[in-house]
mmCIF file of C-alpha atoms and ligand atoms in Angstrom:
data_model
loop_
_atom_site.group_PDB
_atom_site.id
_atom_site.type_symbol
_atom_site.label_atom_id
_atom_site.label_comp_id
_atom_site.label_asym_id
_atom_site.label_seq_id
_atom_site.Cartn_x
_atom_site.Cartn_y
_atom_site.Cartn_z
ATOM 1 C CA MET L 13 -16.735 30.459 17.759
ATOM 2 C CA SER L 14 -13.807 29.301 15.649
ATOM 3 C CA VAL L 15 -12.440 25.775 16.561
ATOM 4 C CA ALA L 16 -8.977 24.967 15.913
ATOM 5 C CA ARG L 17 -9.026 22.372 13.004
ATOM 6 C CA ARG L 18 -7.587 18.913 13.511
ATOM 7 C CA PHE L 19 -5.758 16.843 11.074
ATOM 8 C CA VAL L 20 -5.114 13.205 10.296
ATOM 9 C CA ASP L 21 -2.640 11.412 7.735
ATOM 10 C CA LEU L 22 -4.332 7.939 6.575
ATOM 11 C CA HIS L 23 -1.291 6.892 4.280
ATOM 12 C CA MET L 24 2.017 6.300 6.017
ATOM 13 C CA HIS L 25 4.717 3.399 5.773
ATOM 14 C CA SER L 26 7.259 2.126 8.467
ATOM 15 C CA THR L 27 10.114 -0.611 8.463
ATOM 16 C CA ALA L 28 7.375 -3.030 8.502
ATOM 17 C CA SER L 29 7.532 -2.532 4.627
ATOM 18 C CA ASP L 30 9.695 -0.017 2.930
ATOM 19 C CA GLY L 31 9.789 2.809 5.261
ATOM 20 C CA ALA L 32 12.848 3.988 6.831
ATOM 21 C CA VAL L 33 11.313 4.730 10.370
ATOM 22 C CA ALA L 34 9.849 1.958 12.771
ATOM 23 C CA PRO L 35 6.098 1.801 13.549
ATOM 24 C CA ALA L 36 6.506 3.475 17.029
ATOM 25 C CA ALA L 37 8.712 6.138 15.510
ATOM 26 C CA VAL L 38 6.050 6.854 12.900
ATOM 27 C CA VAL L 39 3.447 7.490 15.676
ATOM 28 C CA GLU L 40 6.179 9.587 17.705
ATOM 29 C CA ALA L 41 6.652 11.889 14.471
ATOM 30 C CA ALA L 42 3.017 12.061 13.761
ATOM 31 C CA ARG L 43 2.538 13.375 17.603
ATOM 32 C CA ASN L 44 5.226 15.920 16.985
ATOM 33 C CA ALA L 45 3.439 17.019 13.908
ATOM 34 C CA GLY L 46 0.303 17.684 15.708
ATOM 35 C CA LEU L 47 -1.943 14.896 14.159
ATOM 36 C CA ILE L 48 -4.608 13.313 16.042
ATOM 37 C CA ALA L 49 -4.745 10.073 14.042
ATOM 38 C CA ILE L 50 -3.089 8.222 11.389
ATOM 39 C CA ALA L 51 -3.150 5.107 9.598
ATOM 40 C CA LEU L 52 -0.265 3.060 9.123
ATOM 41 C CA THR L 53 -0.528 1.425 5.467
ATOM 42 C CA ASP L 54 2.330 -1.019 4.878
ATOM 43 C CA HIS L 55 2.599 -2.615 1.397
ATOM 44 C CA ASP L 56 1.306 -6.222 1.920
ATOM 45 C CA THR L 57 1.705 -6.501 5.674
ATOM 46 C CA LEU L 58 -0.074 -5.516 8.815
ATOM 47 C CA ALA L 59 3.140 -6.629 11.071
ATOM 48 C CA GLY L 60 3.594 -3.068 12.268
ATOM 49 C CA ILE L 61 0.219 -2.282 13.826
ATOM 50 C CA PRO L 62 0.529 -3.577 17.119
ATOM 51 C CA GLU L 63 3.619 -1.688 17.837
ATOM 52 C CA ALA L 64 2.164 1.397 16.312
ATOM 53 C CA ARG L 65 -0.775 0.972 18.238
ATOM 54 C CA ALA L 66 0.998 0.634 21.657
ATOM 55 C CA ALA L 67 2.924 3.813 20.743
ATOM 56 C CA GLY L 68 -0.554 5.435 20.154
ATOM 57 C CA ASP L 69 -1.720 4.519 23.403
ATOM 58 C CA ARG L 70 1.364 5.971 25.097
ATOM 59 C CA LEU L 71 1.503 9.169 22.987
ATOM 60 C CA GLY L 72 -2.243 10.110 22.527
ATOM 61 C CA VAL L 73 -2.300 9.528 18.977
ATOM 62 C CA ARG L 74 -5.237 7.133 17.278
ATOM 63 C CA VAL L 75 -3.599 4.573 14.927
ATOM 64 C CA ILE L 76 -6.053 3.166 12.378
ATOM 65 C CA ALA L 77 -4.878 -0.392 11.022
ATOM 66 C CA GLY L 78 -4.054 -0.194 7.556
ATOM 67 C CA VAL L 79 -2.391 -1.957 4.743
ATOM 68 C CA GLU L 80 -1.525 -0.898 1.096
ATOM 69 C CA LEU L 81 -2.359 -3.678 -1.568
ATOM 70 C CA SER L 82 -0.988 -3.929 -5.168
ATOM 71 C CA ALA L 83 -4.052 -5.412 -7.101
ATOM 72 C CA VAL L 84 -3.979 -5.602 -11.053
ATOM 73 C CA ASP L 85 -7.139 -4.623 -13.103
ATOM 74 C CA ALA L 86 -8.295 -6.860 -16.434
ATOM 75 C CA ALA L 87 -5.879 -5.289 -18.625
ATOM 76 C CA GLY L 88 -3.109 -5.991 -16.074
ATOM 77 C CA TYR L 89 -2.765 -2.497 -15.004
ATOM 78 C CA GLU L 90 -1.545 -2.262 -11.293
ATOM 79 C CA THR L 91 -3.432 -0.105 -9.068
ATOM 80 C CA HIS L 92 -2.561 0.326 -5.550
ATOM 81 C CA ILE L 93 -5.501 -0.112 -3.039
ATOM 82 C CA LEU L 94 -5.568 1.060 0.833
ATOM 83 C CA GLY L 95 -7.139 -1.301 3.201
ATOM 84 C CA LEU L 96 -8.365 1.365 6.030
ATOM 85 C CA HIS L 97 -9.745 0.316 9.632
ATOM 86 C CA ILE L 98 -9.021 -3.507 9.338
ATOM 87 C CA ALA L 99 -10.787 -4.885 12.121
ATOM 88 C CA ARG L 100 -10.416 -8.594 11.692
ATOM 89 C CA PRO L 101 -7.042 -9.185 10.469
ATOM 90 C CA GLU L 102 -7.062 -12.800 10.327
ATOM 91 C CA PRO L 103 -8.351 -13.667 6.783
ATOM 92 C CA LEU L 104 -6.601 -10.926 5.135
ATOM 93 C CA GLN L 105 -3.221 -11.924 7.175
ATOM 94 C CA HIS L 106 -3.873 -15.570 5.854
ATOM 95 C CA ALA L 107 -4.125 -13.925 1.817
ATOM 96 C CA LEU L 108 -1.217 -11.818 2.607
ATOM 97 C CA ASP L 109 0.777 -15.080 3.736
ATOM 98 C CA VAL L 110 -0.347 -16.986 0.742
ATOM 99 C CA TYR L 111 1.217 -14.008 -1.683
ATOM 100 C CA ARG L 112 4.387 -14.041 0.319
ATOM 101 C CA ILE L 113 4.929 -17.654 0.343
ATOM 102 C CA ALA L 114 4.180 -17.297 -3.765
ATOM 103 C CA ARG L 115 6.981 -14.342 -4.005
ATOM 104 C CA ARG L 116 9.462 -17.008 -2.398
ATOM 105 C CA ASP L 117 8.431 -19.739 -4.704
ATOM 106 C CA ARG L 118 9.108 -16.914 -7.649
ATOM 107 C CA ALA L 119 12.305 -16.178 -6.282
ATOM 108 C CA ILE L 120 13.386 -19.946 -6.658
ATOM 109 C CA ALA L 121 12.099 -20.227 -9.797
ATOM 110 C CA ILE L 122 14.029 -17.136 -11.142
ATOM 111 C CA VAL L 123 17.281 -18.414 -9.606
ATOM 112 C CA ALA L 124 16.421 -21.909 -11.303
ATOM 113 C CA ARG L 125 16.267 -20.080 -14.823
ATOM 114 C CA LEU L 126 19.348 -17.934 -14.176
ATOM 115 C CA ASN L 127 21.339 -21.514 -13.193
ATOM 116 C CA GLU L 128 20.045 -22.932 -16.305
ATOM 117 C CA LEU L 129 21.537 -19.758 -17.983
ATOM 118 C CA GLY L 130 24.707 -20.648 -16.600
ATOM 119 C CA VAL L 131 24.478 -17.542 -13.941
ATOM 120 C CA ALA L 132 25.720 -19.553 -11.036
ATOM 121 C CA LEU L 133 23.714 -17.578 -8.321
ATOM 122 C CA SER L 134 22.834 -19.359 -5.047
ATOM 123 C CA LEU L 135 19.126 -19.064 -3.659
ATOM 124 C CA ASP L 136 20.809 -18.418 0.036
ATOM 125 C CA ALA L 137 22.711 -15.083 -1.617
ATOM 126 C CA VAL L 138 18.999 -14.183 -2.610
ATOM 127 C CA PHE L 139 17.530 -15.065 0.785
ATOM 128 C CA ALA L 140 20.080 -13.024 2.446
ATOM 129 C CA GLU L 141 19.303 -9.967 0.677
ATOM 130 C CA ALA L 142 15.848 -10.028 1.413
ATOM 131 C CA GLY L 143 16.145 -10.856 5.218
ATOM 132 C CA GLU L 144 12.477 -10.752 6.610
ATOM 133 C CA ALA L 145 11.238 -8.666 3.459
ATOM 134 C CA ALA L 146 8.843 -10.103 0.808
ATOM 135 C CA ILE L 147 11.221 -11.351 -1.913
ATOM 136 C CA GLY L 148 11.204 -9.383 -5.020
ATOM 137 C CA ARG L 149 13.077 -8.657 -8.168
ATOM 138 C CA PRO L 150 15.250 -6.172 -6.648
ATOM 139 C CA HIS L 151 16.733 -8.598 -3.882
ATOM 140 C CA VAL L 152 17.549 -10.989 -6.828
ATOM 141 C CA ALA L 153 19.403 -7.969 -8.636
ATOM 142 C CA ARG L 154 21.188 -6.940 -5.622
ATOM 143 C CA ALA L 155 22.482 -10.598 -5.098
ATOM 144 C CA LEU L 156 23.769 -10.689 -8.820
ATOM 145 C CA VAL L 157 25.555 -7.373 -8.359
ATOM 146 C CA ALA L 158 27.129 -8.579 -5.298
ATOM 147 C CA GLY L 159 28.094 -11.902 -6.563
ATOM 148 C CA GLY L 160 30.023 -9.858 -9.610
ATOM 149 C CA PHE L 161 27.462 -11.354 -12.032
ATOM 150 C CA ALA L 162 26.499 -8.209 -13.285
ATOM 151 C CA SER L 163 27.742 -4.317 -12.888
ATOM 152 C CA ASP L 164 24.362 -2.910 -11.776
ATOM 153 C CA HIS L 165 20.468 -3.358 -11.714
ATOM 154 C CA ARG L 166 20.154 -1.728 -15.094
ATOM 155 C CA GLU L 167 22.156 -4.394 -16.506
ATOM 156 C CA VAL L 168 20.535 -7.065 -14.344
ATOM 157 C CA PHE L 169 16.973 -6.324 -15.614
ATOM 158 C CA ASP L 170 17.867 -5.670 -19.269
ATOM 159 C CA ARG L 171 19.442 -9.019 -19.368
ATOM 160 C CA TRP L 172 17.441 -11.216 -17.267
ATOM 161 C CA LEU L 173 14.583 -9.703 -14.661
ATOM 162 C CA GLY L 174 12.898 -7.349 -16.874
ATOM 163 C CA ALA L 175 9.461 -8.143 -18.275
ATOM 164 C CA GLY L 176 9.966 -10.776 -20.926
ATOM 165 C CA ARG L 177 13.813 -11.424 -20.359
ATOM 166 C CA ALA L 178 15.234 -14.516 -20.021
ATOM 167 C CA ALA L 179 14.795 -15.268 -16.469
ATOM 168 C CA PHE L 180 11.604 -13.303 -15.760
ATOM 169 C CA VAL L 181 8.876 -14.943 -14.300
ATOM 170 C CA GLU L 182 5.482 -13.626 -13.335
ATOM 171 C CA LYS L 183 4.431 -13.189 -10.143
ATOM 172 C CA ARG L 184 1.100 -13.843 -8.601
ATOM 173 C CA ARG L 185 -1.148 -10.774 -8.483
ATOM 174 C CA LEU L 186 -4.246 -9.749 -6.874
ATOM 175 C CA ALA L 187 -7.254 -9.080 -9.014
ATOM 176 C CA MET L 188 -9.119 -5.287 -8.038
ATOM 177 C CA ALA L 189 -12.542 -7.448 -6.937
ATOM 178 C CA GLU L 190 -10.164 -9.685 -4.793
ATOM 179 C CA ALA L 191 -8.407 -6.987 -3.152
ATOM 180 C CA PHE L 192 -11.921 -5.169 -2.185
ATOM 181 C CA ALA L 193 -13.580 -8.595 -0.970
ATOM 182 C CA LEU L 194 -10.426 -9.366 1.359
ATOM 183 C CA ILE L 195 -10.847 -5.715 2.682
ATOM 184 C CA HIS L 196 -14.493 -5.976 3.323
ATOM 185 C CA GLU L 197 -14.199 -9.601 4.977
ATOM 186 C CA ALA L 198 -11.491 -7.886 7.225
ATOM 187 C CA GLY L 199 -13.869 -5.271 8.381
ATOM 188 C CA GLY L 200 -12.250 -2.370 6.301
ATOM 189 C CA LEU L 201 -12.614 0.074 3.760
ATOM 190 C CA ALA L 202 -11.223 -0.094 0.330
ATOM 191 C CA ILE L 203 -9.732 3.220 -0.982
ATOM 192 C CA TYR L 204 -8.157 3.671 -4.473
ATOM 193 C CA ALA L 205 -4.717 5.101 -3.304
ATOM 194 C CA HIS L 206 -3.202 8.008 -5.513
ATOM 195 C CA PRO L 207 -5.496 7.726 -8.541
ATOM 196 C CA GLY L 208 -3.790 10.989 -9.943
ATOM 197 C CA GLY L 209 -4.332 11.863 -13.230
ATOM 198 C CA GLU L 210 -4.931 7.926 -13.922
ATOM 199 C CA GLY L 211 -8.135 7.987 -11.738
ATOM 200 C CA SER L 212 -10.308 9.101 -14.703
ATOM 201 C CA HIS L 213 -14.255 9.285 -14.007
ATOM 202 C CA GLU L 214 -14.741 5.899 -15.996
ATOM 203 C CA ARG L 215 -12.120 4.094 -14.314
ATOM 204 C CA ILE L 216 -13.628 5.272 -10.810
ATOM 205 C CA VAL L 217 -16.945 4.349 -11.621
ATOM 206 C CA ALA L 218 -15.981 1.140 -12.858
ATOM 207 C CA LEU L 219 -14.300 0.320 -9.743
ATOM 208 C CA ALA L 220 -16.968 1.126 -7.391
ATOM 209 C CA ALA L 221 -19.050 -1.235 -9.182
ATOM 210 C CA LEU L 222 -16.455 -3.812 -7.622
ATOM 211 C CA GLY L 223 -17.184 -2.807 -4.595
ATOM 212 C CA MET L 224 -14.354 0.241 -4.048
ATOM 213 C CA ASP L 225 -15.429 2.636 -0.972
ATOM 214 C CA GLY L 226 -13.532 5.433 -1.521
ATOM 215 C CA ILE L 227 -10.559 7.300 -3.066
ATOM 216 C CA GLU L 228 -7.431 9.174 -2.276
ATOM 217 C CA VAL L 229 -7.993 13.099 -2.648
ATOM 218 C CA ARG L 230 -5.158 14.539 -0.896
ATOM 219 C CA HIS L 231 -1.973 12.898 -1.662
ATOM 220 C CA PRO L 232 1.863 14.358 -2.529
ATOM 221 C CA GLY L 233 1.600 13.039 -5.921
ATOM 222 C CA HIS L 234 -1.650 14.943 -6.914
ATOM 223 C CA ALA L 235 -1.496 18.000 -8.406
ATOM 224 C CA ALA L 236 -3.901 21.066 -7.247
ATOM 225 C CA ALA L 237 -6.131 20.027 -10.313
ATOM 226 C CA ASP L 238 -6.328 16.387 -9.219
ATOM 227 C CA ILE L 239 -7.068 17.349 -5.588
ATOM 228 C CA GLN L 240 -10.245 19.453 -6.951
ATOM 229 C CA ARG L 241 -11.054 16.961 -9.308
ATOM 230 C CA LEU L 242 -11.176 13.995 -7.325
ATOM 231 C CA GLY L 243 -12.919 15.438 -4.499
ATOM 232 C CA ALA L 244 -15.649 16.475 -6.450
ATOM 233 C CA LEU L 245 -16.259 13.131 -7.917
ATOM 234 C CA ALA L 246 -15.959 11.660 -4.471
ATOM 235 C CA GLU L 247 -18.929 13.760 -3.795
ATOM 236 C CA GLN L 248 -20.698 13.172 -7.055
ATOM 237 C CA LEU L 249 -20.452 9.216 -7.036
ATOM 238 C CA ASP L 250 -20.901 8.867 -2.863
ATOM 239 C CA LEU L 251 -17.406 7.918 -2.677
ATOM 240 C CA LEU L 252 -15.338 8.620 0.758
ATOM 241 C CA PRO L 253 -12.442 10.924 0.270
ATOM 242 C CA SER L 254 -9.223 9.609 1.942
ATOM 243 C CA GLY L 255 -5.820 11.231 2.229
ATOM 244 C CA GLY L 256 -2.360 11.175 3.490
ATOM 245 C CA SER L 257 1.325 11.848 2.822
ATOM 246 C CA ASP L 258 2.460 8.405 1.889
ATOM 247 C CA TRP L 259 5.337 9.046 4.353
ATOM 248 C CA HIS L 260 8.231 6.754 3.770
ATOM 249 C CA GLY L 261 10.378 8.358 6.624
ATOM 250 C CA ALA L 262 12.074 11.095 4.757
ATOM 251 C CA PRO L 263 12.576 14.058 6.891
ATOM 252 C CA SER L 264 11.611 16.557 4.233
ATOM 253 C CA GLY L 265 10.406 16.763 0.643
ATOM 254 C CA PRO L 266 7.028 16.132 -0.511
ATOM 255 C CA ARG L 267 6.192 13.255 0.938
ATOM 256 C CA THR L 268 6.623 14.698 4.369
ATOM 257 C CA ILE L 269 4.231 13.695 7.369
ATOM 258 C CA GLY L 270 1.010 15.566 8.007
ATOM 259 C CA ASN L 271 1.899 18.102 5.362
ATOM 260 C CA MET L 272 -1.600 16.997 3.434
ATOM 261 C CA ASP L 273 -4.119 18.607 5.857
ATOM 262 C CA VAL L 274 -6.393 15.792 5.837
ATOM 263 C CA PRO L 275 -9.475 17.050 8.074
ATOM 264 C CA GLU L 276 -10.524 14.926 10.721
ATOM 265 C CA GLU L 277 -14.161 15.020 9.395
ATOM 266 C CA TRP L 278 -12.809 12.818 6.621
ATOM 267 C CA LEU L 279 -12.159 9.879 8.889
ATOM 268 C CA GLU L 280 -15.312 10.625 10.870
ATOM 269 C CA ARG L 281 -17.256 9.989 7.870
ATOM 270 C CA GLN L 282 -15.349 7.020 7.110
ATOM 271 C CA GLU L 283 -16.177 5.878 10.441
ATOM 272 C CA ALA L 284 -20.043 6.630 10.041
ATOM 273 C CA ARG L 285 -19.967 4.513 6.735
ATOM 274 C CA LEU L 286 -18.392 1.553 8.464
ATOM 275 C CA ARG L 287 -20.846 1.904 11.400
ATOM 276 C CA ALA L 288 -23.700 1.952 8.703
ATOM 277 C CA ARG L 289 -22.245 -0.808 7.017
ATOM 278 C CA THR L 290 -22.248 -2.904 10.540
ATOM 279 C CA ALA L 291 -25.826 -1.920 11.285
ATOM 280 C CA SER L 292 -27.118 -3.265 8.064
ATOM 281 C CA GLU L 293 -25.379 -6.337 8.619
ATOM 282 C CA VAL L 294 -27.020 -6.825 11.785
ATOM 283 C CA LEU L 295 -30.385 -6.583 10.150
ATOM 284 C CA ALA L 296 -29.728 -8.711 7.768
HETATM 285 P P1 AMP P 9 8.802 -7.297 -8.087
HETATM 286 O O1 AMP P 9 7.762 -6.762 -7.362
HETATM 287 O O2 AMP P 9 9.346 -8.388 -7.623
HETATM 288 O O3 AMP P 9 8.060 -7.581 -9.442
HETATM 289 O O4 AMP P 9 9.727 -6.181 -8.273
HETATM 290 C C1 AMP P 9 9.337 -4.684 -8.800
HETATM 291 C C2 AMP P 9 10.311 -3.802 -8.346
HETATM 292 O O5 AMP P 9 11.648 -4.160 -9.322
HETATM 293 C C3 AMP P 9 10.161 -2.458 -8.828
HETATM 294 O O6 AMP P 9 9.565 -1.858 -7.637
HETATM 295 C C4 AMP P 9 11.467 -1.871 -9.078
HETATM 296 O O7 AMP P 9 12.266 -1.467 -7.775
HETATM 297 C C5 AMP P 9 12.443 -3.147 -9.515
HETATM 298 N N1 AMP P 9 12.222 -3.177 -11.128
HETATM 299 C C6 AMP P 9 11.377 -3.332 -12.169
HETATM 300 N N2 AMP P 9 11.979 -3.398 -13.499
HETATM 301 C C7 AMP P 9 12.919 -2.633 -13.034
HETATM 302 C C8 AMP P 9 13.804 -2.027 -14.012
HETATM 303 N N3 AMP P 9 13.744 -2.375 -15.412
HETATM 304 N N4 AMP P 9 15.149 -1.588 -13.737
HETATM 305 C C9 AMP P 9 15.346 -1.373 -12.417
HETATM 306 N N5 AMP P 9 14.561 -2.025 -11.478
HETATM 307 C C10 AMP P 9 13.180 -2.342 -11.754
HETATM 308 ZN ZN1 ZN P 10 6.231 2.020 -0.547
HETATM 309 FE FE1 FE P 11 1.061 3.332 -3.488
HETATM 310 FE FE1 FE P 12 2.101 3.990 -0.192
#
């Protein structure tokens, strides 16, 4: 007997971070694409999860609570880590709040440097650009262009905000092991997002030693050869495979919802790993 294959999408963004579509509308699009489950994985925030969950209950789509963190390794190289199956959001939420406040403090420091350099940008103009979002250099750049201090972002980054330029301020960054620990404390699985060609065997082994649980095998940024190689590596190293479209709301193009054919079985394996971990915690 042949059974229709069922698909999931474990990497998606909404307006809670930089997606174009509200959390409920992401779930609706997932239902329309025939997906049985999704993970909402907004950058550095869990704010979209309640709305997505409510929509999922209404539409019959399972919603896995997720997040996408940006962490840096010892060499300062930035890597995205998905936290999937977040069950206890509070400790993670607290850490994310700390980073959000650090970004705000950094914006204040950047504006102070600009003012010292004779650029009369106001902090309020930057805050207005950011609105509810976590403040980043693009918001400062937009405020500078809107204020007539520069003609475009390129000029802003070349003169002031690019790494090493006059008003550049480092941001507080999460270490890899710290990201894994936060995700585990929150009851979740830590997955290396879109490793692509940079996810070498050595790098993946090193991250697994720091506590990483799995790797994204299927992602629109991966060539067919990456998918093959990463899938084999996951099996060989006993890491969980994951995958998703990294949808940001575009109606078409490579990052289209549900186009990654991520099998339901991968989700089931993730859940089995979590159950095994909970069981061993109870025994410990
Ligand atoms: P932040 O997280 O605040 O450091 O801001 C990082 C963002 O700034 C990146 O995602 C880009 O959108 C933008 N950015 C960084 N460097 C440049 C650059 N040289 N030119 C234009 N935008 C840049
Ligand atoms: Zn994004
Ligand atoms: Fe990413
Ligand atoms: Fe993403």
